[in-house]
Amino acid sequence: MNTFSIPAEPYDFALRPDACALLVIDMQRDFLEPGGFGESLGNDVSLLRRTIAPIRTLLAAWRALAWPVLHTREGHAPDLSDLHASKRMRGSPSRGIGDPGPMGRILVRGEPGHEIVPELVPVAGEPVVDKRGKGAFYATDLDVLLQARGIRQLVVVGVTTEVCVHTTVREANDRGYECLVPSDCTGSYFPEFHEAGLAMIKAQGGIFGWVTRSPELLAAIERLPSSTKSP
Ligand code: TIU
């Protein structure tokens, strides 16, 4: 199968149309919506919300090509039986995981705040991987789902850059997946962590992966010959 060159740092990414999935990390209402858990902790959700429009455009392109799309959500069972005590107590939060929040119980599956934002709702055929940790591979079926689809490359988008996106890129890299991160499709409550997180991915010759921007990725995809557009 041919590869196609995507402008990226530290050097161009050789995209394989037969083996490249879009992985959308934790675009959940509690992290992104005004009045949600993230904002209630004093964070400026606009820093994350700017990612919604470019991710939506990328999703539309992936769906039009019938390339694989997978989503993740961070959360826990209603009885919190899968929540480590260390995670529950971290930071002694005034409002913690499982407590009532502005959009239901915080980071609990089935609650409104746990859902993916309406702009990016998954469609039929797109797996939604519910994860307990920050990395999408830890204690999930993600690796099996990717292997079953012949996926070897991931375009990783979502929130937050230095937490769940970064952990997932590191996990994927160690499992042999090549990761491309469009910088405008990830965001952090801390702009300096966003920049540092992206710098770490592409440092040392791309130690964890590649960084691009979604307009460059989309422009390259639009130039693909039509015969190569389906996996
Ligand atoms: N999705 C994700 O990054 N979860 C987090 O806990 N992020 C924070 O920035 N806390």
mmCIF file of N, CA and C in Angstrom, residues 153-225:
data_model
loop_
_atom_site.group_PDB
_atom_site.id
_atom_site.type_symbol
_atom_site.label_atom_id
_atom_site.label_comp_id
_atom_site.label_asym_id
_atom_site.label_seq_id
_atom_site.Cartn_x
_atom_site.Cartn_y
_atom_site.Cartn_z
ATOM 1 N N GLN A 153 -1.704 3.047 12.576
ATOM 2 C CA GLN A 153 -1.424 4.474 12.781
ATOM 3 C C GLN A 153 -2.640 5.144 13.413
ATOM 4 N N LEU A 154 -2.386 6.126 14.276
ATOM 5 C CA LEU A 154 -3.470 6.842 14.945
ATOM 6 C C LEU A 154 -3.282 8.349 14.785
ATOM 7 N N VAL A 155 -4.333 9.005 14.343
ATOM 8 C CA VAL A 155 -4.396 10.460 14.457
ATOM 9 C C VAL A 155 -5.131 10.716 15.759
ATOM 10 N N VAL A 156 -4.412 11.240 16.755
ATOM 11 C CA VAL A 156 -4.956 11.367 18.108
ATOM 12 C C VAL A 156 -5.364 12.825 18.351
ATOM 13 N N VAL A 157 -6.646 13.021 18.688
ATOM 14 C CA VAL A 157 -7.190 14.354 18.964
ATOM 15 C C VAL A 157 -7.957 14.297 20.278
ATOM 16 N N GLY A 158 -8.276 15.451 20.836
ATOM 17 C CA GLY A 158 -9.100 15.476 22.047
ATOM 18 C C GLY A 158 -8.438 16.209 23.184
ATOM 19 N N VAL A 159 -8.909 15.895 24.398
ATOM 20 C CA VAL A 159 -8.444 16.630 25.584
ATOM 21 C C VAL A 159 -8.075 15.660 26.698
ATOM 22 N N THR A 160 -7.188 16.096 27.601
ATOM 23 C CA THR A 160 -6.384 17.299 27.482
ATOM 24 C C THR A 160 -5.001 16.914 26.954
ATOM 25 N N THR A 161 -4.324 17.894 26.361
ATOM 26 C CA THR A 161 -3.072 17.588 25.663
ATOM 27 C C THR A 161 -2.090 16.808 26.528
ATOM 28 N N GLU A 162 -1.840 17.349 27.739
ATOM 29 C CA GLU A 162 -0.753 16.769 28.537
ATOM 30 C C GLU A 162 -1.217 15.633 29.446
ATOM 31 N N VAL A 163 -2.530 15.400 29.497
ATOM 32 C CA VAL A 163 -3.019 14.331 30.372
ATOM 33 C C VAL A 163 -3.447 13.133 29.505
ATOM 34 N N CYS A 164 -4.696 13.081 29.094
ATOM 35 C CA CYS A 164 -5.170 11.863 28.440
ATOM 36 C C CYS A 164 -4.652 11.691 27.018
ATOM 37 N N VAL A 165 -4.463 12.790 26.288
ATOM 38 C CA VAL A 165 -3.900 12.658 24.941
ATOM 39 C C VAL A 165 -2.455 12.170 25.036
ATOM 40 N N HIS A 166 -1.685 12.813 25.921
ATOM 41 C CA HIS A 166 -0.263 12.470 26.031
ATOM 42 C C HIS A 166 -0.089 11.032 26.508
ATOM 43 N N THR A 167 -0.829 10.650 27.546
ATOM 44 C CA THR A 167 -0.691 9.289 28.081
ATOM 45 C C THR A 167 -1.038 8.266 27.011
ATOM 46 N N THR A 168 -2.086 8.548 26.243
ATOM 47 C CA THR A 168 -2.495 7.613 25.194
ATOM 48 C C THR A 168 -1.461 7.524 24.081
ATOM 49 N N VAL A 169 -0.889 8.658 23.695
ATOM 50 C CA VAL A 169 0.144 8.632 22.654
ATOM 51 C C VAL A 169 1.347 7.822 23.128
ATOM 52 N N ARG A 170 1.713 7.992 24.381
ATOM 53 C CA ARG A 170 2.851 7.215 24.917
ATOM 54 C C ARG A 170 2.529 5.724 24.916
ATOM 55 N N GLU A 171 1.327 5.382 25.367
ATOM 56 C CA GLU A 171 0.933 3.967 25.386
ATOM 57 C C GLU A 171 0.916 3.384 23.967
ATOM 58 N N ALA A 172 0.374 4.145 23.032
ATOM 59 C CA ALA A 172 0.266 3.669 21.648
ATOM 60 C C ALA A 172 1.650 3.468 21.047
ATOM 61 N N ASN A 173 2.537 4.433 21.299
ATOM 62 C CA ASN A 173 3.896 4.357 20.774
ATOM 63 C C ASN A 173 4.599 3.093 21.261
ATOM 64 N N ASP A 174 4.425 2.764 22.523
ATOM 65 C CA ASP A 174 5.071 1.567 23.064
ATOM 66 C C ASP A 174 4.477 0.287 22.487
ATOM 67 N N ARG A 175 3.257 0.372 21.938
ATOM 68 C CA ARG A 175 2.623 -0.800 21.332
ATOM 69 C C ARG A 175 2.848 -0.862 19.819
ATOM 70 N N GLY A 176 3.658 0.048 19.301
ATOM 71 C CA GLY A 176 4.023 -0.020 17.888
ATOM 72 C C GLY A 176 3.153 0.800 16.960
ATOM 73 N N TYR A 177 2.228 1.591 17.501
ATOM 74 C CA TYR A 177 1.417 2.461 16.650
ATOM 75 C C TYR A 177 2.162 3.767 16.398
ATOM 76 N N GLU A 178 2.016 4.278 15.188
ATOM 77 C CA GLU A 178 2.564 5.596 14.857
ATOM 78 C C GLU A 178 1.477 6.627 15.100
ATOM 79 N N CYS A 179 1.794 7.662 15.869
ATOM 80 C CA CYS A 179 0.792 8.656 16.268
ATOM 81 C C CYS A 179 1.091 10.015 15.665
ATOM 82 N N LEU A 180 0.052 10.593 15.085
ATOM 83 C CA LEU A 180 0.115 11.951 14.541
ATOM 84 C C LEU A 180 -0.888 12.803 15.316
ATOM 85 N N VAL A 181 -0.414 13.923 15.873
ATOM 86 C CA VAL A 181 -1.272 14.780 16.712
ATOM 87 C C VAL A 181 -1.436 16.149 16.045
ATOM 88 N N PRO A 182 -2.647 16.482 15.592
ATOM 89 C CA PRO A 182 -2.889 17.830 15.065
ATOM 90 C C PRO A 182 -3.043 18.805 16.233
ATOM 91 N N SER A 183 -2.164 19.787 16.306
ATOM 92 C CA SER A 183 -2.076 20.626 17.508
ATOM 93 C C SER A 183 -3.355 21.415 17.765
ATOM 94 N N ASP A 184 -4.066 21.806 16.704
ATOM 95 C CA ASP A 184 -5.286 22.593 16.888
ATOM 96 C C ASP A 184 -6.462 21.723 17.331
ATOM 97 N N CYS A 185 -6.302 20.432 17.298
ATOM 98 C CA CYS A 185 -7.367 19.504 17.699
ATOM 99 C C CYS A 185 -7.132 18.931 19.090
ATOM 100 N N THR A 186 -6.166 19.494 19.812
ATOM 101 C CA THR A 186 -5.982 19.130 21.219
ATOM 102 C C THR A 186 -5.935 20.414 22.028
ATOM 103 N N GLY A 187 -6.255 20.316 23.308
ATOM 104 C CA GLY A 187 -6.247 21.505 24.135
ATOM 105 C C GLY A 187 -6.059 21.156 25.590
ATOM 106 N N SER A 188 -5.647 22.166 26.344
ATOM 107 C CA SER A 188 -5.399 22.004 27.767
ATOM 108 C C SER A 188 -5.947 23.204 28.505
ATOM 109 N N TYR A 189 -6.290 23.023 29.777
ATOM 110 C CA TYR A 189 -6.651 24.161 30.621
ATOM 111 C C TYR A 189 -5.432 25.039 30.893
ATOM 112 N N PHE A 190 -4.256 24.497 30.602
ATOM 113 C CA PHE A 190 -2.993 25.206 30.871
ATOM 114 C C PHE A 190 -2.226 25.355 29.550
ATOM 115 N N PRO A 191 -2.279 26.539 28.918
ATOM 116 C CA PRO A 191 -1.637 26.709 27.604
ATOM 117 C C PRO A 191 -0.165 26.305 27.597
ATOM 118 N N GLU A 192 0.534 26.560 28.699
ATOM 119 C CA GLU A 192 1.954 26.215 28.716
ATOM 120 C C GLU A 192 2.156 24.695 28.716
ATOM 121 N N PHE A 193 1.232 23.955 29.316
ATOM 122 C CA PHE A 193 1.322 22.499 29.293
ATOM 123 C C PHE A 193 0.984 21.958 27.894
ATOM 124 N N HIS A 194 0.033 22.616 27.230
ATOM 125 C CA HIS A 194 -0.299 22.243 25.848
ATOM 126 C C HIS A 194 0.953 22.331 24.975
ATOM 127 N N GLU A 195 1.623 23.475 25.052
ATOM 128 C CA GLU A 195 2.825 23.678 24.222
ATOM 129 C C GLU A 195 3.915 22.676 24.596
ATOM 130 N N ALA A 196 4.109 22.484 25.905
ATOM 131 C CA ALA A 196 5.163 21.559 26.342
ATOM 132 C C ALA A 196 4.822 20.124 25.937
ATOM 133 N N GLY A 197 3.557 19.763 26.053
ATOM 134 C CA GLY A 197 3.137 18.406 25.691
ATOM 135 C C GLY A 197 3.411 18.108 24.226
ATOM 136 N N LEU A 198 3.088 19.068 23.367
ATOM 137 C CA LEU A 198 3.338 18.881 21.933
ATOM 138 C C LEU A 198 4.838 18.830 21.659
ATOM 139 N N ALA A 199 5.597 19.696 22.341
ATOM 140 C CA ALA A 199 7.045 19.715 22.142
ATOM 141 C C ALA A 199 7.668 18.379 22.539
ATOM 142 N N MET A 200 7.140 17.777 23.614
ATOM 143 C CA MET A 200 7.688 16.484 24.063
ATOM 144 C C MET A 200 7.425 15.379 23.054
ATOM 145 N N ILE A 201 6.261 15.406 22.419
ATOM 146 C CA ILE A 201 5.917 14.344 21.459
ATOM 147 C C ILE A 201 6.912 14.336 20.298
ATOM 148 N N LYS A 202 7.241 15.529 19.804
ATOM 149 C CA LYS A 202 8.031 15.610 18.570
ATOM 150 C C LYS A 202 9.533 15.766 18.823
ATOM 151 N N ALA A 203 9.943 15.883 20.088
ATOM 152 C CA ALA A 203 11.368 16.053 20.389
ATOM 153 C C ALA A 203 12.148 14.775 20.094
ATOM 154 N N GLN A 204 13.441 14.911 20.034
ATOM 155 C CA GLN A 204 14.355 13.770 19.879
ATOM 156 C C GLN A 204 13.995 12.922 18.660
ATOM 157 N N GLY A 205 13.704 13.608 17.551
ATOM 158 C CA GLY A 205 13.387 12.883 16.322
ATOM 159 C C GLY A 205 12.007 12.264 16.327
ATOM 160 N N GLY A 206 11.103 12.796 17.155
ATOM 161 C CA GLY A 206 9.749 12.248 17.225
ATOM 162 C C GLY A 206 9.691 11.068 18.179
ATOM 163 N N ILE A 207 10.064 11.335 19.427
ATOM 164 C CA ILE A 207 10.236 10.224 20.365
ATOM 165 C C ILE A 207 8.922 9.505 20.676
ATOM 166 N N PHE A 208 7.817 10.266 20.651
ATOM 167 C CA PHE A 208 6.497 9.626 20.833
ATOM 168 C C PHE A 208 5.642 9.689 19.574
ATOM 169 N N GLY A 209 5.966 10.583 18.647
ATOM 170 C CA GLY A 209 5.126 10.699 17.458
ATOM 171 C C GLY A 209 5.419 11.961 16.676
ATOM 172 N N TRP A 210 4.396 12.382 15.939
ATOM 173 C CA TRP A 210 4.506 13.528 15.042
ATOM 174 C C TRP A 210 3.443 14.566 15.417
ATOM 175 N N VAL A 211 3.713 15.826 15.112
ATOM 176 C CA VAL A 211 2.745 16.903 15.349
ATOM 177 C C VAL A 211 2.496 17.626 14.027
ATOM 178 N N THR A 212 1.210 17.881 13.739
ATOM 179 C CA THR A 212 0.845 18.627 12.540
ATOM 180 C C THR A 212 -0.260 19.593 12.911
ATOM 181 N N ARG A 213 -0.919 20.184 11.907
ATOM 182 C CA ARG A 213 -2.136 20.979 12.124
ATOM 183 C C ARG A 213 -3.203 20.416 11.210
ATOM 184 N N SER A 214 -4.459 20.499 11.644
ATOM 185 C CA SER A 214 -5.501 19.828 10.869
ATOM 186 C C SER A 214 -5.674 20.399 9.454
ATOM 187 N N PRO A 215 -5.483 21.714 9.200
ATOM 188 C CA PRO A 215 -5.609 22.159 7.796
ATOM 189 C C PRO A 215 -4.597 21.471 6.877
ATOM 190 N N GLU A 216 -3.364 21.286 7.364
ATOM 191 C CA GLU A 216 -2.350 20.609 6.538
ATOM 192 C C GLU A 216 -2.728 19.144 6.318
ATOM 193 N N LEU A 217 -3.232 18.501 7.368
ATOM 194 C CA LEU A 217 -3.645 17.096 7.250
ATOM 195 C C LEU A 217 -4.805 16.975 6.257
ATOM 196 N N LEU A 218 -5.797 17.844 6.394
ATOM 197 C CA LEU A 218 -6.962 17.785 5.504
ATOM 198 C C LEU A 218 -6.573 18.068 4.052
ATOM 199 N N ALA A 219 -5.699 19.041 3.865
ATOM 200 C CA ALA A 219 -5.288 19.369 2.494
ATOM 201 C C ALA A 219 -4.593 18.182 1.849
ATOM 202 N N ALA A 220 -3.766 17.487 2.619
ATOM 203 C CA ALA A 220 -3.059 16.325 2.069
ATOM 204 C C ALA A 220 -4.037 15.200 1.756
ATOM 205 N N ILE A 221 -5.018 15.001 2.633
ATOM 206 C CA ILE A 221 -6.007 13.935 2.413
ATOM 207 C C ILE A 221 -6.838 14.233 1.163
ATOM 208 N N GLU A 222 -7.153 15.517 0.967
ATOM 209 C CA GLU A 222 -7.967 15.878 -0.200
ATOM 210 C C GLU A 222 -7.240 15.607 -1.505
ATOM 211 N N ARG A 223 -5.919 15.561 -1.444
ATOM 212 C CA ARG A 223 -5.140 15.303 -2.665
ATOM 213 C C ARG A 223 -4.964 13.809 -2.940
ATOM 214 N N LEU A 224 -5.448 12.946 -2.042
ATOM 215 C CA LEU A 224 -5.272 11.502 -2.261
ATOM 216 C C LEU A 224 -6.021 11.068 -3.510
ATOM 217 N N PRO A 225 -5.424 10.162 -4.290
ATOM 218 C CA PRO A 225 -6.169 9.599 -5.411
ATOM 219 C C PRO A 225 -7.400 8.863 -4.898
#
